[in-house]
Steps between C-alpha positions, in 0.01 A plus 500: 500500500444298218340602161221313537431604859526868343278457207224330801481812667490703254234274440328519807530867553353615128202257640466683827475859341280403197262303736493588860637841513142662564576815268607284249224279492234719538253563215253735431122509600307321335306819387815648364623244335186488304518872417903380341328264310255780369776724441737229298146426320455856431863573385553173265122573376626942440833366379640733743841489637685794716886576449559775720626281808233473821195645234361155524389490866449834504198476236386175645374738835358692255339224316414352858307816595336515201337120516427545874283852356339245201451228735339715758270705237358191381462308809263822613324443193313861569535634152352411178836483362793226556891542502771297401867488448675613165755659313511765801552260793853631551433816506433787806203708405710761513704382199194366307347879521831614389539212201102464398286754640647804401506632128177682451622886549347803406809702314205813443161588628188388355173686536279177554204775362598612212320238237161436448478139565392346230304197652293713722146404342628172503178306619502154387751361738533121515487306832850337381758573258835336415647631243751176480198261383456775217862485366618826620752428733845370442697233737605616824848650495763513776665848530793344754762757695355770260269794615314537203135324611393884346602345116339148534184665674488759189617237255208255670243768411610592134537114381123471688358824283681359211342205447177604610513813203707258221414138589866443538674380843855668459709396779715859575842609572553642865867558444433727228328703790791463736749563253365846336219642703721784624197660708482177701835350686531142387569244755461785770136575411245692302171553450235308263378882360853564364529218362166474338649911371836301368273275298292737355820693351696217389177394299476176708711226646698224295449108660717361753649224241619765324620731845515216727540574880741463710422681827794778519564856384621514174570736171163556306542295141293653234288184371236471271143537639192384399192741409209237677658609879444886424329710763370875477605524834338429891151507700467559811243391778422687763642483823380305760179401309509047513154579297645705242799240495258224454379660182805563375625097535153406328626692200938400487767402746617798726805572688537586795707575850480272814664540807693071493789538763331290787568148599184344409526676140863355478376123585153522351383157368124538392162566571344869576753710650377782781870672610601552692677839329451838474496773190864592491485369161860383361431235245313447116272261446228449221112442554414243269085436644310462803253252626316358805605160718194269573496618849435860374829690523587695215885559339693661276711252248812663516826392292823509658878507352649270764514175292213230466625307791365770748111503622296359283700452190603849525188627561366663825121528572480878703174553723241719282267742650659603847407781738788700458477737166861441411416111427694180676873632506415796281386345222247770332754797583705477186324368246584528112445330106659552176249621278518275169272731208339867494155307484605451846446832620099498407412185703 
């Protein structure tokens, strides 16, 4: 056989089993080839790559569950509230409770009864209040693999009393919490109350330029603080009360614990959300108003730690005013404020 005759059907047969070989030729559905595209879209936009060998497709069934579950929710349209892919998309619920949802833990028991509360006579209540159109709220932060949504929902609360009490928006250090708030647990969880405690004996918090974050565990680095982000120590409201809440967010930003590990909390996009969740509550979040949509529905404005480019620019509007006493997801069953100035204590 001659060369040439050898090279033709080698030819002919690399043509044959790239092209008519029906395994080899076959493609994929149309619908899941769009769903690649998503994914490639997703990854390039994330800048996510996988080394561990086969982690790839194994996170694009993930991420394909996950779209079907958007794409699904939305096409229902029977909430008040829409979904959308993010930062999450290839991620199991399962992990994302594990990664996101779980770093508000009670180290020691609390006697939700044991304070007066100090907004009780309370009694000019607005219909709305945003404490971000009045300056007292800082940009929305992104607490990443770390558990510690207890410091930014403390830290959330003390920069909101602080510049309502001093005129000065002071944007906080959360590592400084992680790092040396040995009553709390870092990046495995804590509680806003101990941390508002930590504040109140280390005569404040320094700024985050000066103890900048960076989402892990660390040694506690003595820094100089500054006297304007003093507290005398916590509030609390009581339990269960949304009315007694609703005074309290009329008056300064309060923190408080929310039960976040479901699906449609993990892909929420915007508008009013309704659940569905329950009160095991395992994250820290920070009250920053409340208000009323034009079709009558009335939220909480609550500030989250998971980055600006989740819900609505890191915000998540929380139903207001349900029938069950603990409040959508638990909302009004942990509820607590730094306390900025003894005057405080006589209003």
């Amino acid at each position: 056989m001659s060369s040439k005759t050898y090279i033709s059907l080698t030819t002919l047969f690399l043509f044959l089993a790239i092209n008519v070989n029906p395994s080899a030729s076959r493609t994929l559905p149309r619908e899941e080839a769009s769903m690649s595209e998503r994914y490639e879209h997703w990854l390039a936009k994330h800048k996510i790559t996988y080394a561990k060998y086969g982690e790839k497709e194994r996170r694009f069934e993930i991420f394909k569950d996950n779209v079907n579950f958007i794409d699904s929710f939305n096409a229902e349209g029977k909430k008040p509230y829409k979904l959308r892919i993010n930062k999450f998309a290839d991620m199991s619920n399962e992990e994302f409770e594990g990664l996101r949802s779980n770093g508000y833990r009670r180290n020691h028991k609390y006697s939700m009864g044991n304070m007066d509360f100090m907004y009780g006579n309370n009694t000019k209540v607005p219909i709305s209040v945003d404490w971000r159109k009045k300056g007292a709220v800082t940009r929305v932060k992104d607490q990443g693999a770390c558990g510690g949504c207890w410091a930014f929902s403390a830290v959330a609360a003390t920069e909101g009393i602080t510049k309502i009490k001093t005129g000065k928006l002071v944007t906080l250090s959360e590592q400084q919490l992680i790092d040396c708030d040995k009553r709390d647990s870092g990046c495995e969880g804590g509680a806003m109350e101990e941390a508002f405690t930590f504040i109140k004996k280390n005569q404040g918090l320094t700024t985050e330029s000066n103890y900048p974050y960076n989402g892990k565990d660390g040694y506690c680095k003595p820094k100089n603080k500054i006297t304007n982000a003093i507290i005398l120590g916590y509030g609390l409201v009581p339990r269960n009360n949304e009315s007694a809440l609703l005074k309290a967010v009329a008056k300064q930003p309060i923190s408080v614990a929310i039960e976040a590990r479901g699906m449609s909390f993990q892909f929420y996009s915007s508008g009013v959300f309704t659940g569905e969740c329950g009160t095991r509550v395992d994250h820290g979040v920070t009250i920053v108003g409340y208000g009323v949509t034009n079709g009558g529905k009335k939220y909480w404005i609550v500030k989250n730690s998971w980055g600006e480019d989740w819900g609505e620019e890191g915000y998540v509007r929380m139903e207001r005013g349900v029938s069950d006493k603990e409040g959508l997801c638990g909302i009004a069953m942990d509820c607590s404020f730094p306390i900025k100035k003894k005057t405080d204590l006589d209003k």
